[in-house]
Amino acid sequence: MTAWQRGAWVTSLVLGLALGMAGCGGGEDDKPPADERLGGVAQPDTDTEVEAAADEAAPEVEPFTDEVSVGIDARLRSDRRLLVEGSTNLPQSTRLQVLVERELSGVRWQARTAVEAGGGFAAGPFGPGSGLPDGGYRITVNMPAASVQPPAVRARLGEDGQHLRGPLVQASRHGLGQVISASQRFLVGSEPRHTTDQVKVIEVE
């Protein structure tokens, strides 16, 4: 082999080794940054951002601090069916259940309603199509457990109604915290009273 051929062979060998090392390289230092591997969008290494967003709680709501009051009134329509109206200091949108019971027979009618702006509520008409017969009736307004109330109401009353207080407050029979129950007796028609209880006489409009 001539000197020229030996020089050409060495040059080819060196170039081959250099190209081979370049093709087989790629250690940890050669990897692109994590954000480039994900299409140029940096990803958080932890859930810190998610947790921070969750910690941004909604503005605190003032708890309900007043003693609960519920006023009940009723009027008899021309068809002798009963309309129940009332007022309360419970928060707006509080869900209520109104129950009308005839004392003589125990027959009941009920309807759901909610506290309106200003504290008023209304439900009805109650009674059969033929109208309510004369006699005594008891109207009861119940506030179901806080767990079934709208979120805004629940925030003020407490998850278990723990912010409620006053003589109308009682424990739920189902162990769901504190609830409200208020009742009033009414006398429909001109039937004489047989009790000394406070009874409002309702006549046809």
CSV table of C-alpha atoms in Angstrom, one decimal:
chain,number,residue,atom,x,y,z
A,1,MET,CA,0.0,0.0,0.0
A,2,THR,CA,1.3,3.4,-1.0
A,3,ALA,CA,1.6,6.3,1.4
A,4,TRP,CA,-1.2,8.0,-0.4
A,5,GLN,CA,-3.5,5.0,0.0
A,6,ARG,CA,-2.7,4.6,3.7
A,7,GLY,CA,-3.5,8.3,4.2
A,8,ALA,CA,-6.9,8.0,2.4
A,9,TRP,CA,-7.7,4.8,4.4
A,10,VAL,CA,-7.0,6.6,7.8
A,11,THR,CA,-9.1,9.6,6.8
A,12,SER,CA,-12.0,7.4,5.9
A,13,LEU,CA,-11.8,5.5,9.2
A,14,VAL,CA,-11.7,8.7,11.3
A,15,LEU,CA,-14.7,10.1,9.4
A,16,GLY,CA,-16.6,6.8,9.9
A,17,LEU,CA,-16.0,6.7,13.6
A,18,ALA,CA,-17.1,10.3,14.0
A,19,LEU,CA,-20.3,9.8,12.1
A,20,GLY,CA,-21.1,6.6,14.1
A,21,MET,CA,-20.6,8.4,17.4
A,22,ALA,CA,-22.9,11.2,16.3
A,23,GLY,CA,-25.6,8.8,15.3
A,24,CYS,CA,-25.4,6.7,18.5
A,25,GLY,CA,-25.1,9.7,20.9
A,26,GLY,CA,-28.0,11.1,22.9
A,27,GLY,CA,-27.3,11.0,26.6
A,28,GLU,CA,-29.5,12.6,29.2
A,29,ASP,CA,-27.9,16.0,28.4
A,30,ASP,CA,-29.1,15.8,24.8
A,31,LYS,CA,-32.8,15.5,25.6
A,32,PRO,CA,-34.9,18.6,24.9
A,33,PRO,CA,-36.4,20.4,27.9
A,34,ALA,CA,-39.6,19.0,29.2
A,35,ASP,CA,-41.7,21.9,27.9
A,36,GLU,CA,-40.4,21.3,24.4
A,37,ARG,CA,-41.2,17.6,24.6
A,38,LEU,CA,-44.8,18.6,25.4
A,39,GLY,CA,-45.3,20.8,22.4
A,40,GLY,CA,-43.8,23.9,23.9
A,41,VAL,CA,-46.3,24.1,26.8
A,42,ALA,CA,-44.8,23.9,30.2
A,43,GLN,CA,-46.6,21.5,32.5
A,44,PRO,CA,-46.7,21.9,36.3
A,45,ASP,CA,-44.6,19.4,38.2
A,46,THR,CA,-47.2,19.1,41.0
A,47,ASP,CA,-50.8,19.9,41.6
A,48,THR,CA,-49.9,23.2,43.3
A,49,GLU,CA,-51.8,25.3,40.9
A,50,VAL,CA,-54.9,23.1,41.2
A,51,GLU,CA,-54.7,23.2,45.0
A,52,ALA,CA,-54.3,27.0,45.0
A,53,ALA,CA,-57.4,27.4,42.9
A,54,ALA,CA,-59.4,25.1,45.2
A,55,ASP,CA,-58.3,27.1,48.2
A,56,GLU,CA,-59.8,30.3,46.7
A,57,ALA,CA,-63.1,29.8,48.6
A,58,ALA,CA,-66.2,31.8,47.8
A,59,PRO,CA,-66.7,34.9,49.8
A,60,GLU,CA,-67.8,34.2,53.3
A,61,VAL,CA,-71.5,34.6,54.0
A,62,GLU,CA,-72.8,36.1,57.3
A,63,PRO,CA,-74.5,33.3,59.3
A,64,PHE,CA,-78.1,33.6,60.2
A,65,THR,CA,-78.2,35.0,63.8
A,66,ASP,CA,-81.8,36.2,64.3
A,67,GLU,CA,-84.4,34.2,66.2
A,68,VAL,CA,-86.6,32.6,63.6
A,69,SER,CA,-90.1,34.1,63.2
A,70,VAL,CA,-92.9,32.8,61.0
A,71,GLY,CA,-96.3,34.5,60.7
A,72,ILE,CA,-99.2,32.5,59.2
A,73,ASP,CA,-102.4,33.9,57.7
A,74,ALA,CA,-105.1,32.4,55.5
A,75,ARG,CA,-108.1,33.4,53.5
A,76,LEU,CA,-111.0,31.5,52.0
A,77,ARG,CA,-111.7,32.0,48.4
A,78,SER,CA,-115.2,32.1,46.9
A,79,ASP,CA,-114.9,28.4,46.0
A,80,ARG,CA,-114.2,27.7,49.7
A,81,ARG,CA,-110.7,26.6,49.1
A,82,LEU,CA,-108.0,28.0,51.4
A,83,LEU,CA,-105.1,30.2,50.4
A,84,VAL,CA,-102.2,30.3,52.9
A,85,GLU,CA,-99.9,33.4,53.1
A,86,GLY,CA,-97.3,34.3,55.6
A,87,SER,CA,-94.1,36.1,56.4
A,88,THR,CA,-90.7,35.1,57.9
A,89,ASN,CA,-87.2,36.3,58.5
A,90,LEU,CA,-85.7,33.2,57.0
A,91,PRO,CA,-83.4,33.9,54.0
A,92,GLN,CA,-84.9,34.4,50.6
A,93,SER,CA,-85.3,31.2,48.6
A,94,THR,CA,-85.6,29.1,51.8
A,95,ARG,CA,-87.8,26.1,50.9
A,96,LEU,CA,-90.9,25.6,53.0
A,97,GLN,CA,-93.7,23.0,53.2
A,98,VAL,CA,-97.2,24.1,54.0
A,99,LEU,CA,-99.7,21.6,55.5
A,100,VAL,CA,-103.4,22.1,56.1
A,101,GLU,CA,-105.2,19.5,58.2
A,102,ARG,CA,-108.9,19.3,59.1
A,103,GLU,CA,-109.1,18.6,62.8
A,104,LEU,CA,-112.3,16.5,62.6
A,105,SER,CA,-111.2,14.0,60.0
A,106,GLY,CA,-107.4,14.3,59.9
A,107,VAL,CA,-107.6,14.8,56.1
A,108,ARG,CA,-104.5,16.7,54.9
A,109,TRP,CA,-103.4,18.9,52.0
A,110,GLN,CA,-99.9,20.0,51.5
A,111,ALA,CA,-97.8,22.1,49.1
A,112,ARG,CA,-94.3,23.4,48.7
A,113,THR,CA,-93.3,27.0,48.4
A,114,ALA,CA,-90.2,29.2,49.0
A,115,VAL,CA,-89.5,32.5,50.8
A,116,GLU,CA,-89.7,35.4,48.4
A,117,ALA,CA,-87.8,38.7,48.4
A,118,GLY,CA,-89.1,40.7,51.4
A,119,GLY,CA,-89.8,37.5,53.5
A,120,GLY,CA,-93.3,36.7,52.2
A,121,PHE,CA,-94.5,33.2,51.1
A,122,ALA,CA,-97.8,31.8,49.7
A,123,ALA,CA,-99.2,28.4,48.9
A,124,GLY,CA,-102.5,26.9,47.8
A,125,PRO,CA,-105.3,26.7,47.2
A,126,PHE,CA,-106.0,23.8,49.6
A,127,GLY,CA,-109.1,21.7,49.9
A,128,PRO,CA,-111.3,19.5,47.7
A,129,GLY,CA,-113.0,20.8,44.6
A,130,SER,CA,-116.3,21.1,46.5
A,131,GLY,CA,-114.6,23.4,49.0
A,132,LEU,CA,-113.7,23.1,52.7
A,133,PRO,CA,-116.6,22.3,55.1
A,134,ASP,CA,-117.0,24.4,58.2
A,135,GLY,CA,-114.8,23.4,61.1
A,136,GLY,CA,-111.4,23.7,62.7
A,137,TYR,CA,-108.2,23.5,60.7
A,138,ARG,CA,-104.6,23.6,61.6
A,139,ILE,CA,-102.0,25.1,59.2
A,140,THR,CA,-98.4,24.1,59.7
A,141,VAL,CA,-95.4,25.6,58.0
A,142,ASN,CA,-92.3,23.5,58.1
A,143,MET,CA,-88.8,24.2,56.9
A,144,PRO,CA,-87.1,21.0,55.7
A,145,ALA,CA,-83.6,20.1,56.7
A,146,ALA,CA,-80.8,22.4,55.5
A,147,SER,CA,-79.3,19.6,53.4
A,148,VAL,CA,-82.2,20.0,50.9
A,149,GLN,CA,-82.0,23.8,50.9
A,150,PRO,CA,-80.3,25.8,48.1
A,151,PRO,CA,-76.6,26.4,48.6
A,152,ALA,CA,-77.0,30.1,49.4
A,153,VAL,CA,-79.5,29.3,52.1
A,154,ARG,CA,-77.5,26.4,53.5
A,155,ALA,CA,-74.4,28.7,53.7
A,156,ARG,CA,-76.4,31.1,56.1
A,157,LEU,CA,-78.2,28.5,58.1
A,158,GLY,CA,-75.3,26.0,58.4
A,159,GLU,CA,-75.0,22.5,56.9
A,160,ASP,CA,-77.1,21.1,59.7
A,161,GLY,CA,-79.1,24.2,60.5
A,162,GLN,CA,-76.9,24.9,63.4
A,163,HIS,CA,-77.3,28.7,63.1
A,164,LEU,CA,-81.1,28.4,63.7
A,165,ARG,CA,-82.4,29.4,67.1
A,166,GLY,CA,-85.7,30.3,68.8
A,167,PRO,CA,-88.8,28.4,70.0
A,168,LEU,CA,-89.7,27.3,66.5
A,169,VAL,CA,-86.5,25.4,66.1
A,170,GLN,CA,-86.5,21.6,66.7
A,171,ALA,CA,-84.4,18.6,65.9
A,172,SER,CA,-85.2,16.7,62.7
A,173,ARG,CA,-86.9,13.4,63.2
A,174,HIS,CA,-84.5,11.9,60.7
A,175,GLY,CA,-81.3,13.1,62.4
A,176,LEU,CA,-80.6,15.7,59.7
A,177,GLY,CA,-80.0,18.6,62.0
A,178,GLN,CA,-82.3,21.4,63.0
A,179,VAL,CA,-85.5,22.3,61.3
A,180,ILE,CA,-88.4,24.8,61.7
A,181,SER,CA,-92.1,24.1,62.5
A,182,ALA,CA,-94.8,26.7,63.1
A,183,SER,CA,-98.6,26.2,63.3
A,184,GLN,CA,-101.8,28.1,63.7
A,185,ARG,CA,-105.4,27.1,64.2
A,186,PHE,CA,-108.2,28.5,62.0
A,187,LEU,CA,-111.9,28.2,62.1
A,188,VAL,CA,-113.7,28.1,58.8
A,189,GLY,CA,-117.3,29.2,58.8
A,190,SER,CA,-119.5,30.2,61.8
A,191,GLU,CA,-119.2,27.0,63.8
A,192,PRO,CA,-119.0,27.9,67.5
A,193,ARG,CA,-115.6,27.6,69.1
A,194,HIS,CA,-115.1,24.7,71.4
A,195,THR,CA,-111.6,25.8,72.7
A,196,THR,CA,-110.0,28.7,74.4
A,197,ASP,CA,-107.0,28.5,72.1
A,198,GLN,CA,-106.3,31.5,69.8
A,199,VAL,CA,-108.3,30.7,66.7
A,200,LYS,CA,-108.8,33.0,63.7
A,201,VAL,CA,-112.3,32.7,62.1
A,202,ILE,CA,-112.1,32.7,58.3
A,203,GLU,CA,-115.2,33.6,56.3
A,204,VAL,CA,-115.8,33.3,52.6
A,205,GLU,CA,-114.5,36.4,50.7
